């Protein structure tokens, strides 16, 4: 499926406004694995005929890693730059592919002058399923497959979003199996709070290995994720356990795109 993803600058030059801005995020832009998720989110937006745009080169990091690592000054500089760009384009609604971007823009930008309606891509998918625009047919069948979903911290515990990603999985006719620690009792993948960018401290076991052990106890064929950081940590865990052939780690957007034949 070939189509062009418009930038805000292009739309503005044509005197048009999008329904929604897709905030791609650093991982979605630069991480090879996360780029696939970005493409699938765009395929979904294109498929349902939603008018959207990205910022392209005008987008920079939301400042989440800087803030979590304790550099408030750098965070505010990064945030202010983004807010200026967003406000100049009169952006009202944003969808993100990453819970970290979602949480930062939704909860921390308003205090710096940037107030927008922000949704995570799993919420967008849930809305589109409810509206009957995504059907989970005509593509790969997940019928009867065992899927376990890992709650990202910044989507689940930080923002109380548990239903949307599960709704996207329930529509597949798959067998949804929950891990022992899930929803408000979920376990971090080990990459939040800027831990993604440093080596782990000494301990008995890496957190992502602990989490993969829990996931594998459900005997899944698919581990569903909703965050590029979780994707990296869970995929690394599966590699370590040598289970890459039996267990696939897929984002909710990838599963949705596959099920709809996009």
Short mmCIF file of C-alpha atoms in Angstrom, two decimals:
data_model
loop_
_atom_site.label_atom_id
_atom_site.label_comp_id
_atom_site.label_asym_id
_atom_site.label_seq_id
_atom_site.Cartn_x
_atom_site.Cartn_y
_atom_site.Cartn_z
CA UNK A 1 0.00 0.00 0.00
CA UNK A 2 1.65 3.20 -1.22
CA UNK A 3 0.55 6.63 -0.03
CA UNK A 4 2.13 9.87 1.06
CA UNK A 5 2.05 11.03 4.67
CA UNK A 6 1.42 14.80 4.65
CA UNK A 7 3.28 17.21 6.90
CA UNK A 8 1.62 20.09 8.75
CA UNK A 9 3.66 22.57 6.67
CA UNK A 10 2.28 21.08 3.43
CA UNK A 11 -1.32 21.14 4.69
CA UNK A 12 -0.97 24.69 5.92
CA UNK A 13 0.49 25.80 2.58
CA UNK A 14 -2.61 24.29 0.92
CA UNK A 15 -4.84 26.15 3.40
CA UNK A 16 -6.04 22.93 5.04
CA UNK A 17 -6.25 21.66 8.63
CA UNK A 18 -6.04 18.01 9.73
CA UNK A 19 -8.55 16.32 12.02
CA UNK A 20 -5.65 14.94 14.00
CA UNK A 21 -1.90 15.40 14.30
CA UNK A 22 0.09 12.17 14.51
CA UNK A 23 2.95 12.70 16.97
CA UNK A 24 5.53 10.14 15.83
CA UNK A 25 8.03 10.42 18.71
CA UNK A 26 11.77 9.67 18.80
CA UNK A 27 11.43 5.88 18.87
CA UNK A 28 8.85 5.91 16.07
CA UNK A 29 11.19 8.06 13.97
CA UNK A 30 14.59 6.50 14.59
CA UNK A 31 14.19 3.00 16.02
CA UNK A 32 13.98 0.46 13.20
CA UNK A 33 11.50 -1.77 15.03
CA UNK A 34 9.29 1.16 16.08
CA UNK A 35 9.29 2.57 12.53
CA UNK A 36 7.17 -0.43 11.50
CA UNK A 37 4.59 0.54 14.15
CA UNK A 38 4.63 4.14 12.83
CA UNK A 39 3.90 2.86 9.32
CA UNK A 40 1.02 0.74 10.57
CA UNK A 41 -0.55 3.65 12.47
CA UNK A 42 -0.37 5.69 9.24
CA UNK A 43 -1.92 2.77 7.29
CA UNK A 44 -4.81 2.67 9.77
CA UNK A 45 -5.37 6.46 9.55
CA UNK A 46 -5.21 6.28 5.75
CA UNK A 47 -7.53 3.23 5.59
CA UNK A 48 -10.33 4.88 7.60
CA UNK A 49 -9.99 8.10 5.60
CA UNK A 50 -9.02 10.30 8.53
CA UNK A 51 -7.37 13.58 7.60
CA UNK A 52 -4.09 13.66 9.48
CA UNK A 53 -0.57 15.07 9.29
CA UNK A 54 2.81 14.75 10.97
CA UNK A 55 5.21 17.54 11.93
CA UNK A 56 8.15 15.90 10.14
CA UNK A 57 11.42 17.70 10.75
CA UNK A 58 9.61 20.24 12.96
CA UNK A 59 8.96 17.59 15.63
CA UNK A 60 11.54 17.18 18.38
CA UNK A 61 11.69 15.04 21.52
CA UNK A 62 8.86 15.79 23.99
CA UNK A 63 11.44 16.01 26.79
CA UNK A 64 10.18 12.94 28.68
CA UNK A 65 13.62 11.24 29.06
CA UNK A 66 15.21 14.52 30.20
CA UNK A 67 12.50 15.14 32.80
CA UNK A 68 12.53 11.55 34.12
CA UNK A 69 16.32 11.64 34.39
CA UNK A 70 16.05 14.81 36.46
CA UNK A 71 16.96 17.53 33.96
CA UNK A 72 13.94 19.80 34.34
CA UNK A 73 15.67 22.71 32.56
CA UNK A 74 16.29 20.70 29.39
CA UNK A 75 12.73 19.30 29.55
CA UNK A 76 11.22 22.80 29.67
CA UNK A 77 13.39 23.97 26.77
CA UNK A 78 12.33 21.00 24.64
CA UNK A 79 8.68 21.35 25.66
CA UNK A 80 8.51 25.09 24.93
CA UNK A 81 9.98 24.58 21.45
CA UNK A 82 7.34 21.94 20.65
CA UNK A 83 4.50 23.99 22.15
CA UNK A 84 5.45 26.98 19.98
CA UNK A 85 5.29 24.80 16.86
CA UNK A 86 1.99 23.14 17.87
CA UNK A 87 0.32 26.43 18.78
CA UNK A 88 1.52 28.10 15.57
CA UNK A 89 -0.29 25.37 13.64
CA UNK A 90 -3.37 25.71 15.84
CA UNK A 91 -3.28 22.00 16.74
CA UNK A 92 -6.30 20.75 18.70
CA UNK A 93 -6.05 16.96 18.70
CA UNK A 94 -2.98 14.72 18.81
CA UNK A 95 -2.55 10.94 18.56
CA UNK A 96 0.72 9.41 19.75
CA UNK A 97 2.37 6.05 19.10
CA UNK A 98 4.17 6.18 22.44
CA UNK A 99 2.74 6.33 26.00
CA UNK A 100 5.69 8.49 27.12
CA UNK A 101 4.91 11.17 24.51
CA UNK A 102 1.20 10.75 25.31
CA UNK A 103 1.69 11.28 29.05
CA UNK A 104 4.05 14.24 28.65
CA UNK A 105 1.98 16.18 26.11
CA UNK A 106 -1.31 15.38 27.88
CA UNK A 107 -0.30 16.03 31.48
CA UNK A 108 2.80 18.22 31.48
CA UNK A 109 2.46 20.53 28.47
CA UNK A 110 -0.70 22.33 29.75
CA UNK A 111 1.35 23.88 32.58
CA UNK A 112 3.70 25.36 29.97
CA UNK A 113 0.98 26.76 27.70
CA UNK A 114 0.22 23.77 25.48
CA UNK A 115 -3.28 22.36 25.96
CA UNK A 116 -4.47 19.75 23.46
CA UNK A 117 -6.75 16.74 23.30
CA UNK A 118 -4.27 13.87 23.37
CA UNK A 119 -5.08 10.22 22.69
CA UNK A 120 -2.92 7.13 22.46
CA UNK A 121 -3.12 5.06 19.29
CA UNK A 122 -4.87 2.21 21.13
CA UNK A 123 -7.66 4.64 22.07
CA UNK A 124 -7.95 5.76 18.46
CA UNK A 125 -8.18 2.11 17.38
CA UNK A 126 -10.87 1.45 20.01
CA UNK A 127 -12.89 4.45 18.74
CA UNK A 128 -12.56 3.28 15.14
CA UNK A 129 -13.70 -0.24 16.10
CA UNK A 130 -16.69 1.22 17.97
CA UNK A 131 -17.57 3.30 14.89
CA UNK A 132 -17.39 0.18 12.72
CA UNK A 133 -14.50 1.55 10.63
CA UNK A 134 -12.09 -1.22 11.66
CA UNK A 135 -13.52 -4.71 11.38
CA UNK A 136 -10.68 -7.23 11.91
CA UNK A 137 -11.54 -9.08 8.72
CA UNK A 138 -10.01 -9.46 5.27
CA UNK A 139 -6.54 -9.88 6.71
CA UNK A 140 -4.55 -12.25 8.90
CA UNK A 141 -6.77 -14.25 11.25
CA UNK A 142 -5.90 -14.29 14.94
CA UNK A 143 -8.83 -16.59 15.72
CA UNK A 144 -8.11 -18.85 18.68
CA UNK A 145 -4.54 -17.59 19.06
CA UNK A 146 -3.31 -17.01 22.58
CA UNK A 147 -2.42 -13.35 23.14
CA UNK A 148 -1.22 -11.78 26.37
CA UNK A 149 -1.10 -8.00 26.68
CA UNK A 150 1.59 -6.11 28.59
CA UNK A 151 0.32 -2.83 30.09
CA UNK A 152 2.78 0.06 29.51
CA UNK A 153 3.24 2.00 32.78
CA UNK A 154 2.52 5.40 31.25
CA UNK A 155 -0.64 4.17 29.58
CA UNK A 156 -1.98 1.97 32.37
CA UNK A 157 -1.03 3.03 35.87
CA UNK A 158 -0.20 6.63 35.00
CA UNK A 159 -3.31 7.33 32.91
CA UNK A 160 -5.76 4.53 33.70
CA UNK A 161 -6.09 3.28 30.11
CA UNK A 162 -6.64 -0.47 30.31
CA UNK A 163 -9.74 -1.04 28.23
CA UNK A 164 -8.78 0.41 24.83
CA UNK A 165 -5.92 -1.96 23.99
CA UNK A 166 -7.89 -4.97 25.22
CA UNK A 167 -10.89 -3.93 23.14
CA UNK A 168 -8.64 -3.94 20.06
CA UNK A 169 -7.63 -7.53 20.93
CA UNK A 170 -11.11 -8.77 21.87
CA UNK A 171 -12.43 -7.96 18.41
CA UNK A 172 -9.97 -10.48 16.93
CA UNK A 173 -11.71 -13.57 18.28
CA UNK A 174 -8.37 -14.51 19.84
CA UNK A 175 -7.89 -16.00 23.28
CA UNK A 176 -6.83 -13.15 25.56
CA UNK A 177 -4.87 -14.45 28.56
CA UNK A 178 -3.84 -12.10 31.36
CA UNK A 179 -0.50 -12.23 33.14
CA UNK A 180 -0.43 -12.59 36.91
CA UNK A 181 0.54 -8.92 37.23
CA UNK A 182 -1.65 -6.88 34.91
CA UNK A 183 -3.73 -3.70 34.70
CA UNK A 184 -3.24 -1.52 37.82
CA UNK A 185 -0.94 -4.19 39.23
CA UNK A 186 1.16 -4.41 36.05
CA UNK A 187 4.94 -4.73 36.09
CA UNK A 188 7.21 -2.25 34.32
CA UNK A 189 9.20 -3.58 31.33
CA UNK A 190 12.28 -1.97 32.85
CA UNK A 191 12.73 0.94 30.40
CA UNK A 192 10.62 3.73 31.96
CA UNK A 193 12.00 6.73 33.82
CA UNK A 194 14.85 7.10 31.28
CA UNK A 195 16.16 3.64 32.30
CA UNK A 196 15.98 2.83 28.57
CA UNK A 197 19.18 4.79 28.04
CA UNK A 198 21.39 3.40 30.79
CA UNK A 199 22.69 0.08 32.03
CA UNK A 200 20.72 -1.63 34.82
CA UNK A 201 22.01 -1.49 38.38
CA UNK A 202 23.21 -4.67 40.02
CA UNK A 203 20.46 -7.05 41.12
CA UNK A 204 19.30 -10.64 40.87
CA UNK A 205 17.54 -10.37 37.53
CA UNK A 206 16.81 -7.82 34.81
CA UNK A 207 13.23 -6.52 34.98
CA UNK A 208 12.47 -7.36 31.36
CA UNK A 209 13.54 -10.98 31.97
CA UNK A 210 11.27 -11.13 35.02
CA UNK A 211 8.42 -9.78 32.88
CA UNK A 212 9.06 -12.20 30.02
CA UNK A 213 9.05 -15.11 32.49
CA UNK A 214 5.58 -13.98 33.58
CA UNK A 215 4.41 -13.61 29.99
CA UNK A 216 5.69 -17.05 29.01
CA UNK A 217 3.78 -18.64 31.90
CA UNK A 218 0.59 -17.87 29.92
CA UNK A 219 1.95 -19.91 26.95
CA UNK A 220 1.21 -17.10 24.47
CA UNK A 221 1.68 -17.13 20.71
CA UNK A 222 1.65 -13.33 20.68
CA UNK A 223 2.72 -10.81 23.32
CA UNK A 224 0.91 -7.54 22.58
CA UNK A 225 2.54 -4.22 23.42
CA UNK A 226 1.49 -0.58 23.14
CA UNK A 227 4.80 1.21 23.64
CA UNK A 228 8.09 1.28 21.68
CA UNK A 229 10.17 1.02 24.88
CA UNK A 230 8.19 -2.03 26.02
CA UNK A 231 8.62 -3.45 22.51
CA UNK A 232 12.42 -3.27 22.82
CA UNK A 233 12.51 -4.77 26.32
CA UNK A 234 10.03 -7.58 25.60
CA UNK A 235 11.73 -8.45 22.29
CA UNK A 236 15.12 -8.58 24.02
CA UNK A 237 13.63 -10.89 26.66
CA UNK A 238 12.19 -13.22 24.01
CA UNK A 239 15.59 -13.33 22.24
CA UNK A 240 17.32 -14.16 25.51
CA UNK A 241 14.89 -17.03 26.11
CA UNK A 242 15.41 -18.21 22.52
CA UNK A 243 11.65 -18.15 21.84
CA UNK A 244 11.66 -15.96 18.73
CA UNK A 245 10.16 -18.70 16.55
CA UNK A 246 7.27 -19.56 18.89
CA UNK A 247 6.35 -16.14 20.33
CA UNK A 248 5.87 -12.90 18.42
CA UNK A 249 5.95 -9.49 20.10
CA UNK A 250 3.59 -7.17 18.23
CA UNK A 251 2.19 -3.71 18.85
CA UNK A 252 -1.61 -3.29 18.99
CA UNK A 253 -1.36 -1.15 15.81
CA UNK A 254 0.51 -3.93 13.97
CA UNK A 255 -2.02 -6.55 15.06
CA UNK A 256 -4.91 -4.27 13.98
CA UNK A 257 -3.30 -3.53 10.59
CA UNK A 258 -2.68 -7.23 9.96
CA UNK A 259 -6.21 -8.22 10.96
CA UNK A 260 -7.65 -5.61 8.58
CA UNK A 261 -5.39 -6.67 5.72
CA UNK A 262 -3.54 -3.35 5.53
#
